[in-house]
mmCIF file with all atom_site columns, C-alpha atoms in Angstrom:
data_model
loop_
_atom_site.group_PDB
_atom_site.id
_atom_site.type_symbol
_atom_site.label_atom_id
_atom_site.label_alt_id
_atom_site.label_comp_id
_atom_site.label_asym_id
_atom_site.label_entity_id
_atom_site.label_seq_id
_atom_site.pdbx_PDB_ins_code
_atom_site.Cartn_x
_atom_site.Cartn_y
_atom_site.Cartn_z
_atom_site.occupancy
_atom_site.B_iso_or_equiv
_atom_site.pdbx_formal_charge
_atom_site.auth_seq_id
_atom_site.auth_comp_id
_atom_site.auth_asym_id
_atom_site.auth_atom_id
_atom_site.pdbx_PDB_model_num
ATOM 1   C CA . UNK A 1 1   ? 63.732  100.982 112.934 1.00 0.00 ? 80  UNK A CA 1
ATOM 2   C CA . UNK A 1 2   ? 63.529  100.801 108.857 1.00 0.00 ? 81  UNK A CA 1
ATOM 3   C CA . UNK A 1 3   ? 61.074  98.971  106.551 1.00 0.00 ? 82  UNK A CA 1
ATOM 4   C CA . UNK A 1 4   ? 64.035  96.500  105.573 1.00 0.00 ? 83  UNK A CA 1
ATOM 5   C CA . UNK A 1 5   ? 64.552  95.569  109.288 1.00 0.00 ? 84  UNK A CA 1
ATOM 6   C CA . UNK A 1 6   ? 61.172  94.911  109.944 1.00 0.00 ? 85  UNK A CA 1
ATOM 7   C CA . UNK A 1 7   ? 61.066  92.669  107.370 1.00 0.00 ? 86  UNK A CA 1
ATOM 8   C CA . UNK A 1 8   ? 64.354  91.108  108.004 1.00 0.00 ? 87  UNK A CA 1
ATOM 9   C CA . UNK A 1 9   ? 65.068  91.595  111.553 1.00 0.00 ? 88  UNK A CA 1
ATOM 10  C CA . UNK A 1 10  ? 68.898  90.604  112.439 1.00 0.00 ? 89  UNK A CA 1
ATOM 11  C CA . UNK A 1 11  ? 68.935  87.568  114.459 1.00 0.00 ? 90  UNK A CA 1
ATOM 12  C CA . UNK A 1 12  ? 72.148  86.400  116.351 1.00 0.00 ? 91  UNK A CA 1
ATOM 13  C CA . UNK A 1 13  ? 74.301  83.918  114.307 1.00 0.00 ? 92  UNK A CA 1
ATOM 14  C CA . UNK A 1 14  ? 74.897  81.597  117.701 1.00 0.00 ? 93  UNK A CA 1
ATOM 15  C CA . UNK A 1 15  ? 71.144  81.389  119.220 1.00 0.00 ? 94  UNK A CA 1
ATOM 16  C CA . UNK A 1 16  ? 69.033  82.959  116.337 1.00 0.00 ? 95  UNK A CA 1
ATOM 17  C CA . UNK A 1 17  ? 67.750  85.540  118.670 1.00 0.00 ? 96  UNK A CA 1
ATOM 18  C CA . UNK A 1 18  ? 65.850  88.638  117.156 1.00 0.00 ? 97  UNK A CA 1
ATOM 19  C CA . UNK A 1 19  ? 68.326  91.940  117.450 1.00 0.00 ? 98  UNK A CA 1
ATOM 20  C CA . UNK A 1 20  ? 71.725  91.759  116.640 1.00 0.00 ? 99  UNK A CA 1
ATOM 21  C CA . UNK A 1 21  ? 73.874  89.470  114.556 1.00 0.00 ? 100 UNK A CA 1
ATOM 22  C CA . UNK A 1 22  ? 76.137  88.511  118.271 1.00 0.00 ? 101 UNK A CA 1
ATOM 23  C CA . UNK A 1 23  ? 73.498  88.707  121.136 1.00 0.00 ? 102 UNK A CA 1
ATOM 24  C CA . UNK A 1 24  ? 75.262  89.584  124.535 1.00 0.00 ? 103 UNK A CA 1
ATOM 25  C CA . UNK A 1 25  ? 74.907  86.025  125.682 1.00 0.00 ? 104 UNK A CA 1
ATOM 26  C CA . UNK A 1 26  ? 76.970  84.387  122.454 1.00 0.00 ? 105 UNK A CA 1
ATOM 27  C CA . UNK A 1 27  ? 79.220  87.637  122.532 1.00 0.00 ? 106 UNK A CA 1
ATOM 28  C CA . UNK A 1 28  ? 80.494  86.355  125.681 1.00 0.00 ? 107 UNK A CA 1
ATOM 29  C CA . UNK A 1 29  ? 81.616  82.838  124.271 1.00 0.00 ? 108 UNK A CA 1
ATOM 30  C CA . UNK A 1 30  ? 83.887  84.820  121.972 1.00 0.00 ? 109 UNK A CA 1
ATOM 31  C CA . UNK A 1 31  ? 87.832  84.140  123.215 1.00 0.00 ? 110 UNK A CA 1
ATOM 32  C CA . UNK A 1 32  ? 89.818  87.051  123.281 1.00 0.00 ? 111 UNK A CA 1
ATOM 33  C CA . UNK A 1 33  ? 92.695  85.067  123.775 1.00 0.00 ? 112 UNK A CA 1
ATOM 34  C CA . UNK A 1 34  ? 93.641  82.962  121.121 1.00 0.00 ? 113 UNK A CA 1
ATOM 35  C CA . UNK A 1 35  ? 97.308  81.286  120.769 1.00 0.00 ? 114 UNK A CA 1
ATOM 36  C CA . UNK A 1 36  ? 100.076 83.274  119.653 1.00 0.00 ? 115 UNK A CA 1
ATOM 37  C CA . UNK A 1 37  ? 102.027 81.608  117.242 1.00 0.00 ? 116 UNK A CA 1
ATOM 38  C CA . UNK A 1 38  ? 105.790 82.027  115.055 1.00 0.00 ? 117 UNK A CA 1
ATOM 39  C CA . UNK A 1 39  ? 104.575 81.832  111.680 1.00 0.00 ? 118 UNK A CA 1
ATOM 40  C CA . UNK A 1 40  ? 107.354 80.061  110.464 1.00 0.00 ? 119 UNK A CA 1
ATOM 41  C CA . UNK A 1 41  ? 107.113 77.127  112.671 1.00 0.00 ? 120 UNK A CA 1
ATOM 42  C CA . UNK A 1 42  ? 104.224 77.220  114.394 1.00 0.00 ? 121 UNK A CA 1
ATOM 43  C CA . UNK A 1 43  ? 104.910 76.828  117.953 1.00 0.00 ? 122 UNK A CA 1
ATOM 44  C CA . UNK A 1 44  ? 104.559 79.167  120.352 1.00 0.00 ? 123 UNK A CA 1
ATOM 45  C CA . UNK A 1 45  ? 105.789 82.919  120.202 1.00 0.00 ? 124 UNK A CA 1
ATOM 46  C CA . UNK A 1 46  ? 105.994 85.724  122.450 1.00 0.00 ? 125 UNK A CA 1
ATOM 47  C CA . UNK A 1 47  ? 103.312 88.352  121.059 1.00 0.00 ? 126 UNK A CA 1
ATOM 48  C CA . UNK A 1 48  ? 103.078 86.014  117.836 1.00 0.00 ? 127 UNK A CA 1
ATOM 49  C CA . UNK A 1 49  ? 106.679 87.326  116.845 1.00 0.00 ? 128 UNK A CA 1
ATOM 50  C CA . UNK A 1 50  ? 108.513 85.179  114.497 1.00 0.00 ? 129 UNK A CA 1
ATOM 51  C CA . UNK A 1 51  ? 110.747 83.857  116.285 1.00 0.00 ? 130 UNK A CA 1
ATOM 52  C CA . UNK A 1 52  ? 114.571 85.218  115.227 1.00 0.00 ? 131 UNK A CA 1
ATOM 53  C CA . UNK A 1 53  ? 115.972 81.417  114.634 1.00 0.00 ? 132 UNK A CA 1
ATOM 54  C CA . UNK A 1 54  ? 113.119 80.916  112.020 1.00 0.00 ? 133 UNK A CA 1
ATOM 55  C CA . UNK A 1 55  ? 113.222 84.406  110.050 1.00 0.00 ? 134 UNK A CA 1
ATOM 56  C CA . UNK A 1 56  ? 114.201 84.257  106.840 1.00 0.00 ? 135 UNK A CA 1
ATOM 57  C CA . UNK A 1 57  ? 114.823 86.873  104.300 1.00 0.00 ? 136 UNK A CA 1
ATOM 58  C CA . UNK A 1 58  ? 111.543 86.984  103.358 1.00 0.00 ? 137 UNK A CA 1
ATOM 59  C CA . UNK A 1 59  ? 109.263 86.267  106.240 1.00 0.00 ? 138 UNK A CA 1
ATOM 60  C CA . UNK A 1 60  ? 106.973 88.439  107.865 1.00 0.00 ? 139 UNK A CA 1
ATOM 61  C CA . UNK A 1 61  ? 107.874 89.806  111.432 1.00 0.00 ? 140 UNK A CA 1
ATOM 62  C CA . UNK A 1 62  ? 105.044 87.933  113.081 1.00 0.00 ? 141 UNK A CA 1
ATOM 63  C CA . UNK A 1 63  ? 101.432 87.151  113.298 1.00 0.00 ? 142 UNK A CA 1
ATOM 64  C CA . UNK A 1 64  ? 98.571  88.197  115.301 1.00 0.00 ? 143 UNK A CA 1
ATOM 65  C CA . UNK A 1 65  ? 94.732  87.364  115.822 1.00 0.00 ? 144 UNK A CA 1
ATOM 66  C CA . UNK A 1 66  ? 91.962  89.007  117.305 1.00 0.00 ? 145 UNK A CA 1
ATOM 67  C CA . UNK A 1 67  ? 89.837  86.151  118.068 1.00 0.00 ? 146 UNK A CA 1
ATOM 68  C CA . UNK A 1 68  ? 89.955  82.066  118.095 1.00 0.00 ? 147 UNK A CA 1
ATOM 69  C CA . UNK A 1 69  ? 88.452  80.160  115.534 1.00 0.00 ? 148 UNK A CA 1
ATOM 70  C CA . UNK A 1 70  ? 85.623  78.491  116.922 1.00 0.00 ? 149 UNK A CA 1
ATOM 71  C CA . UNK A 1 71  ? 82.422  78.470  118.068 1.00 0.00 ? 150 UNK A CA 1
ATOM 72  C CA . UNK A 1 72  ? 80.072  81.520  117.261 1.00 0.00 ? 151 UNK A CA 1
ATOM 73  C CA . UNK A 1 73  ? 83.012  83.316  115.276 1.00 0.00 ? 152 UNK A CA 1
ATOM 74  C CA . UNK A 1 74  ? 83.679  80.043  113.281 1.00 0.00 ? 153 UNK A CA 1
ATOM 75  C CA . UNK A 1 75  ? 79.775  80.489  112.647 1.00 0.00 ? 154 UNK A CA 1
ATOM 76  C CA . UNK A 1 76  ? 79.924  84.108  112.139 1.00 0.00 ? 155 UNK A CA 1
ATOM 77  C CA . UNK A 1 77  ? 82.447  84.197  109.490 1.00 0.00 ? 156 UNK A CA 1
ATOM 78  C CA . UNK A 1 78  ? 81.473  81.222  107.808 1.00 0.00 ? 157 UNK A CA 1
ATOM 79  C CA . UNK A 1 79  ? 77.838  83.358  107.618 1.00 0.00 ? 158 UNK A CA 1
ATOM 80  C CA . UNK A 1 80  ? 80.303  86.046  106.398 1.00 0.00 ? 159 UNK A CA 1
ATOM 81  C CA . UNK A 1 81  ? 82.496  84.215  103.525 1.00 0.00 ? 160 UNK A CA 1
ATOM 82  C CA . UNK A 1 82  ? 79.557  81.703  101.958 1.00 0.00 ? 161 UNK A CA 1
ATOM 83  C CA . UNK A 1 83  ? 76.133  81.483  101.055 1.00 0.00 ? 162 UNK A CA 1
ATOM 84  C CA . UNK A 1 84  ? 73.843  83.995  102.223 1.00 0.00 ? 163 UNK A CA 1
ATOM 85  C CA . UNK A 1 85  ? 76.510  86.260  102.249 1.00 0.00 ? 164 UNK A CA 1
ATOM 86  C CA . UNK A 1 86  ? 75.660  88.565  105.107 1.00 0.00 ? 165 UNK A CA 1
ATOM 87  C CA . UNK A 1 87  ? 77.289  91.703  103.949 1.00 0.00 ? 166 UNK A CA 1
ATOM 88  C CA . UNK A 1 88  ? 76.123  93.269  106.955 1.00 0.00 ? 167 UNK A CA 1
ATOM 89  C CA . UNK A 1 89  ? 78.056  91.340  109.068 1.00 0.00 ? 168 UNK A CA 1
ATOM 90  C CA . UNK A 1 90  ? 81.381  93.200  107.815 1.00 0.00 ? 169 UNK A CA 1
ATOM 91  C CA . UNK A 1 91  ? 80.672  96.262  110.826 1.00 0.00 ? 170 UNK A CA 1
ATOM 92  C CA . UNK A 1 92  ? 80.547  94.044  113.610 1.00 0.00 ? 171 UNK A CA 1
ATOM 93  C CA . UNK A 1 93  ? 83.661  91.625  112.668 1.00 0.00 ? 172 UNK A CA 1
ATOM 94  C CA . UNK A 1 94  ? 85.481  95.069  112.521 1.00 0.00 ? 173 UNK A CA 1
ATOM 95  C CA . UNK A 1 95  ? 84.254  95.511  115.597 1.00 0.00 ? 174 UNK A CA 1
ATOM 96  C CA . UNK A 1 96  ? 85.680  92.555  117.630 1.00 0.00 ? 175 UNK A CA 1
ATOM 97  C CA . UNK A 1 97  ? 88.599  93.254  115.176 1.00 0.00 ? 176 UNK A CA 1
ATOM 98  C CA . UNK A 1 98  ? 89.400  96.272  116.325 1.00 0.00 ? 177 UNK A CA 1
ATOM 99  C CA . UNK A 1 99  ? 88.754  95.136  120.035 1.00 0.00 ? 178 UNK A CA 1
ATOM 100 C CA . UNK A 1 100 ? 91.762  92.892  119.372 1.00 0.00 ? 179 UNK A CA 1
ATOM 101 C CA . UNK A 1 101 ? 94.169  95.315  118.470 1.00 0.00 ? 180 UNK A CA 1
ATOM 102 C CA . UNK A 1 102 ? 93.398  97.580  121.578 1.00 0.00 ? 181 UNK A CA 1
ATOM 103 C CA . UNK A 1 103 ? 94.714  94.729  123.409 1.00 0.00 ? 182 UNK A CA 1
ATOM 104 C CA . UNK A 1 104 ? 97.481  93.583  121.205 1.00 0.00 ? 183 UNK A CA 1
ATOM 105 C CA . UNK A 1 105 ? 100.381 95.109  122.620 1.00 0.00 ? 184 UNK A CA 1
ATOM 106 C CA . UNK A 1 106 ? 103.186 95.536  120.087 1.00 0.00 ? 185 UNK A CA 1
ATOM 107 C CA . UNK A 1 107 ? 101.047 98.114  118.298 1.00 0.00 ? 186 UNK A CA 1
ATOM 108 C CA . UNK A 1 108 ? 100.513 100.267 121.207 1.00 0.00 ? 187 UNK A CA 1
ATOM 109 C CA . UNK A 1 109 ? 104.220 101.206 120.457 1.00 0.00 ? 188 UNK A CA 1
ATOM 110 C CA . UNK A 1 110 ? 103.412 102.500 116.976 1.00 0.00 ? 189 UNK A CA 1
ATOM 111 C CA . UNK A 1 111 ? 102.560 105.947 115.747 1.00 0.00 ? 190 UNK A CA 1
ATOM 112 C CA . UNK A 1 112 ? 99.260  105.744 113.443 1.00 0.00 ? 191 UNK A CA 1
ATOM 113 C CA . UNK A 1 113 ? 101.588 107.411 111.020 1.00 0.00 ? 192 UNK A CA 1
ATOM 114 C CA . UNK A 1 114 ? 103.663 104.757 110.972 1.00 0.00 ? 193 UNK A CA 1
ATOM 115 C CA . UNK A 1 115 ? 101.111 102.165 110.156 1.00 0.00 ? 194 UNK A CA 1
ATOM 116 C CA . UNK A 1 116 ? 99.268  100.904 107.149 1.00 0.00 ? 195 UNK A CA 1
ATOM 117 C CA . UNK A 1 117 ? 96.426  97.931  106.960 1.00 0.00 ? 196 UNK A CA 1
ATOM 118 C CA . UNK A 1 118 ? 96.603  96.102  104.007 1.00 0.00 ? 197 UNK A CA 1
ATOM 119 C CA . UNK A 1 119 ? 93.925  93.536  102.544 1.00 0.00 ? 198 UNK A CA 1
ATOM 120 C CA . UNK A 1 120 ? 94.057  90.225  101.134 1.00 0.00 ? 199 UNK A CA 1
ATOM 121 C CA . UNK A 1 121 ? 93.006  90.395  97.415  1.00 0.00 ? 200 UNK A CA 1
ATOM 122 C CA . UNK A 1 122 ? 90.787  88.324  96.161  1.00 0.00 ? 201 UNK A CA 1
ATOM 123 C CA . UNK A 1 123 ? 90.378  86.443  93.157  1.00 0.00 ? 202 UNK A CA 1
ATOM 124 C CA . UNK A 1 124 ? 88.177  88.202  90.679  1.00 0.00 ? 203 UNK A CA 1
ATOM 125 C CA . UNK A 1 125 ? 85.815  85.121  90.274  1.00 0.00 ? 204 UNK A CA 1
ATOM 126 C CA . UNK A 1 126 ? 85.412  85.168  93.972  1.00 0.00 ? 205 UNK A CA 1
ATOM 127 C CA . UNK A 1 127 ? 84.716  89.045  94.146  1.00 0.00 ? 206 UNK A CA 1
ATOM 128 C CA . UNK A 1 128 ? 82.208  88.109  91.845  1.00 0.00 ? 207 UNK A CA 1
ATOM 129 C CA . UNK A 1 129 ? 80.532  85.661  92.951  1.00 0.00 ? 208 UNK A CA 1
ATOM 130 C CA . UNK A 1 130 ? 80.335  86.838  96.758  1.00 0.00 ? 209 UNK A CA 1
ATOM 131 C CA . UNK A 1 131 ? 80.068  90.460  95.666  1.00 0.00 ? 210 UNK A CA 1
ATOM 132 C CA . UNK A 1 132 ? 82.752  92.176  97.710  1.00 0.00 ? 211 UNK A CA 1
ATOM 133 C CA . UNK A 1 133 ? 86.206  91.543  98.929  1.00 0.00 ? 212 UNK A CA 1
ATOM 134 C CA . UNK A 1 134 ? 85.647  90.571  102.888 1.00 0.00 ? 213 UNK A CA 1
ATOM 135 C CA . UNK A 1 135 ? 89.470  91.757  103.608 1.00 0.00 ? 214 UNK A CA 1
ATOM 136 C CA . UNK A 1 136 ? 88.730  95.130  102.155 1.00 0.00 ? 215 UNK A CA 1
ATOM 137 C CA . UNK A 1 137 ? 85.927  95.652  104.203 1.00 0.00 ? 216 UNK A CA 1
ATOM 138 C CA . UNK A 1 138 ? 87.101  94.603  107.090 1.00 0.00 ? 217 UNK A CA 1
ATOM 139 C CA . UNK A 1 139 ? 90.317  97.216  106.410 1.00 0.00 ? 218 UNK A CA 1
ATOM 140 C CA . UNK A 1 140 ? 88.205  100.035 105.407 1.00 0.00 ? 219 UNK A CA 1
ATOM 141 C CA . UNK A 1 141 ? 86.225  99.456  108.821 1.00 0.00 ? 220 UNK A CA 1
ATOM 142 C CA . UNK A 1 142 ? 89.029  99.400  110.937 1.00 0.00 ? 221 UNK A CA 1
ATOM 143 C CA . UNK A 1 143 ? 90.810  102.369 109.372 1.00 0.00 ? 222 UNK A CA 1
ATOM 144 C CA . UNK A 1 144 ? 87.598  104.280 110.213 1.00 0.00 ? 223 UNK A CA 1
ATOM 145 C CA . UNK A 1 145 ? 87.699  102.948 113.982 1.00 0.00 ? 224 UNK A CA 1
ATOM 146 C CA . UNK A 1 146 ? 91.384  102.978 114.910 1.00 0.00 ? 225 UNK A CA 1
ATOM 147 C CA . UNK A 1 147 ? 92.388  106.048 112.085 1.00 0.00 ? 226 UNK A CA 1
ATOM 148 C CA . UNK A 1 148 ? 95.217  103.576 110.924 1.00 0.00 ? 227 UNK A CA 1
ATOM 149 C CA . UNK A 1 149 ? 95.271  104.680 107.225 1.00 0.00 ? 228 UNK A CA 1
ATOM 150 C CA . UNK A 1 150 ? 94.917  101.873 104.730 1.00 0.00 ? 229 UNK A CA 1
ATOM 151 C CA . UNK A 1 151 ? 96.200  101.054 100.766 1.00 0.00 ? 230 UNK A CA 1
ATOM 152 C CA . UNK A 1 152 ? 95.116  98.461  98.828  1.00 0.00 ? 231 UNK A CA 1
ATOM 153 C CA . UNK A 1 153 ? 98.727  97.684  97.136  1.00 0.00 ? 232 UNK A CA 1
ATOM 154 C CA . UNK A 1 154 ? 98.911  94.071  96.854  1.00 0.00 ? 233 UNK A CA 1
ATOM 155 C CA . UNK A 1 155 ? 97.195  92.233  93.607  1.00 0.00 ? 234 UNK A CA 1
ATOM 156 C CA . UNK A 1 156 ? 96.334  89.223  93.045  1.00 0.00 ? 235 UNK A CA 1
ATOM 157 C CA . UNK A 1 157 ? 98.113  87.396  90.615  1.00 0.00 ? 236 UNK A CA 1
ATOM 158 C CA . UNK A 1 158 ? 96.662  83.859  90.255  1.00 0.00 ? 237 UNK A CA 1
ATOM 159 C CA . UNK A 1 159 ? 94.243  81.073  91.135  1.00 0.00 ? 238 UNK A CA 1
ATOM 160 C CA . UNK A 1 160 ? 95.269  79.840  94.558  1.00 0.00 ? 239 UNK A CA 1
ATOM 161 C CA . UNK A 1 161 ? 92.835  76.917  96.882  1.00 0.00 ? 240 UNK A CA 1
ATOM 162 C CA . UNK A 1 162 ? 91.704  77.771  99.703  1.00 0.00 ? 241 UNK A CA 1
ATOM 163 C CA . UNK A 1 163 ? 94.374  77.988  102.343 1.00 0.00 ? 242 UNK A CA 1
ATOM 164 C CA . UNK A 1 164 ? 92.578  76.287  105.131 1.00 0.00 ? 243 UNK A CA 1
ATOM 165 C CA . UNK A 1 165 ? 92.471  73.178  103.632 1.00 0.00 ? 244 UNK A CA 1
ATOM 166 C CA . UNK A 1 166 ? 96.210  72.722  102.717 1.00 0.00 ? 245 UNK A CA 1
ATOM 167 C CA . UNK A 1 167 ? 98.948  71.439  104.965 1.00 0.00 ? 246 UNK A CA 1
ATOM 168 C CA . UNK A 1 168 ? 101.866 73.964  105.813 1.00 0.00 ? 247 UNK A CA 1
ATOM 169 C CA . UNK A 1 169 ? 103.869 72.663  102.984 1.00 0.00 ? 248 UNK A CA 1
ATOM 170 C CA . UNK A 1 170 ? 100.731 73.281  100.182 1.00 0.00 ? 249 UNK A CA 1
ATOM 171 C CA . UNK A 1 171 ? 99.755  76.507  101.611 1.00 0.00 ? 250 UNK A CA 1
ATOM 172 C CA . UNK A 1 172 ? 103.273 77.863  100.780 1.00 0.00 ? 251 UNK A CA 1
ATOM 173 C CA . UNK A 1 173 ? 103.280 76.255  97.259  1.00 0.00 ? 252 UNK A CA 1
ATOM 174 C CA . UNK A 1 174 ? 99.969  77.145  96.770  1.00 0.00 ? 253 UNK A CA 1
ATOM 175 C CA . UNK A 1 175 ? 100.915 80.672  97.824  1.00 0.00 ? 254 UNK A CA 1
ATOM 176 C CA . UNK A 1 176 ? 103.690 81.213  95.699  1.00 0.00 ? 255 UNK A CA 1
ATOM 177 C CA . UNK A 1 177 ? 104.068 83.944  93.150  1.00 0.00 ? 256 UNK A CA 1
ATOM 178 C CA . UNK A 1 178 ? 100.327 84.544  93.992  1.00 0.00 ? 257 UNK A CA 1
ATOM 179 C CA . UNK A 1 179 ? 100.505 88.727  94.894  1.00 0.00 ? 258 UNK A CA 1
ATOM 180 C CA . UNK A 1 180 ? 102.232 91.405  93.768  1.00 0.00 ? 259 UNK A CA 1
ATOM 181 C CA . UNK A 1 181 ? 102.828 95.361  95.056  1.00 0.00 ? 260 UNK A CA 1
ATOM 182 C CA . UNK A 1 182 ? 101.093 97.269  92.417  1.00 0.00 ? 261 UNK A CA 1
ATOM 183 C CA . UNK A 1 183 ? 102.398 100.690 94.273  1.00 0.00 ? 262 UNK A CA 1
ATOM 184 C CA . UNK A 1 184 ? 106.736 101.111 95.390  1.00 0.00 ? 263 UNK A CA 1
ATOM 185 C CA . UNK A 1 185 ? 104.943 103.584 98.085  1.00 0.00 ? 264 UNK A CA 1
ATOM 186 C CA . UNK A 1 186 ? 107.648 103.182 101.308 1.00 0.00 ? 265 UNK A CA 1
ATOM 187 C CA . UNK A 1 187 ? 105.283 102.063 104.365 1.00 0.00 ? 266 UNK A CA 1
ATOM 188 C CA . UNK A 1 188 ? 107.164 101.365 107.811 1.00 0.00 ? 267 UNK A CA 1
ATOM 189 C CA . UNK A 1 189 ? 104.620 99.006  109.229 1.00 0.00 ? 268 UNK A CA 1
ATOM 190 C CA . UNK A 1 190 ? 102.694 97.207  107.290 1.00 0.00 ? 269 UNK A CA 1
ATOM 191 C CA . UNK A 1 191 ? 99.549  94.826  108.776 1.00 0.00 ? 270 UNK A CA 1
ATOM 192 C CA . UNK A 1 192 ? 97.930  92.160  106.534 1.00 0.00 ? 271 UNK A CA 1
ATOM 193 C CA . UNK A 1 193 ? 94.622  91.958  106.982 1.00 0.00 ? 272 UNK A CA 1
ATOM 194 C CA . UNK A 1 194 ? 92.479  88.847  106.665 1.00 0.00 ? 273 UNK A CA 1
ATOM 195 C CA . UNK A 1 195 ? 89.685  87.032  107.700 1.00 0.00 ? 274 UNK A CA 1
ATOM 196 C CA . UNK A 1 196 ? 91.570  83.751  109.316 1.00 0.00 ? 275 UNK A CA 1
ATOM 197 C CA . UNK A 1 197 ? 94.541  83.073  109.875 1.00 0.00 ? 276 UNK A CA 1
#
């Protein structure tokens, strides 16, 4: 054990217990199994494929995530996102992360080759004031632990709100014109990465 973690000893984000950030006992309210979704219209889909009557030029094949939404990783990414950041924190979301897409069976079919992660950008004022880009790390820990390779080719273009406090309609006019490719490099499959969806 170091001098820093004797002075500031990880405790578990759910019960405050001295160890880890996710004792064993919280780690076991985490669900695995959260609902798979078309992300054009929201109800469900097989795998969280989009389903073919809703695609669009333009949409994305599907959606996926790793975890729910509640409870200890509500708390966990919240702890993650805002005030005290806990940088730290970024390893052991990858983990559970990466536990997810074992499981996720669609990507079982692709070659690593064939597969890039992708982060979220974020706003510069927001890199700022947090001090790092939570997508990024979260991409740069899973290509490490699943030996996807990863590019950072999408920019951020404007100002947007945070998503999770529009409706459907705002989130896509919020959205709009907000990223750009700043590399034409040809990727099969490419996975979005972010911290909620």
């Amino acid at each position: 054990m170091d001098f820093l973690s004797l002075l500031f000893p990880k405790k578990c984000i759910g019960c405050r217990r001295i160890g880890s950030y996710i004792c064993s006992t919280c780690f076991a309210f985490i669900d695995s199994s959260p609902q798979l979704i078309c992300a054009e219209c929201s109800k469900f889909a097989i795998n969280g494929l989009t389903h073919p009557v809703c695609r669009k030029k333009y949409s994305i094949d599907g959606v996926f995530s790793a975890v729910a939404y509640k409870g200890i990783m509500k708390k966990i990414l919240y702890q993650y996102k805002f005030e005290p950041y806990v940088f730290d924190l970024s390893r052991t979301l990858s983990e559970i992360v990466y536990e997810g897409l074992l499981e996720y069976e669609p990507l079982s079919y692709l070659s690593k080759e064939k597969v890039v992660l992708v982060p979220i950008p974020l706003s510069e004022k927001k890199k700022k004031l947090r001090g790092y880009n939570q997508s990024l790390l979260l991409v740069k820990n899973l290509s490490q632990l699943s030996g996807y390779i990863y590019s950072d080719i999408l920019i951020r273009q404007k100002k947007t709100l945070p998503q999770y406090a529009l409706s459907k309609e705002k989130r896509r006019e919020n959205i709009k014109g907000a990223f750009a490719l700043q590399d034409v490099s040809y990727f099969e499959n490419v996975l979005l990465v972010d911290d909620i969806m």
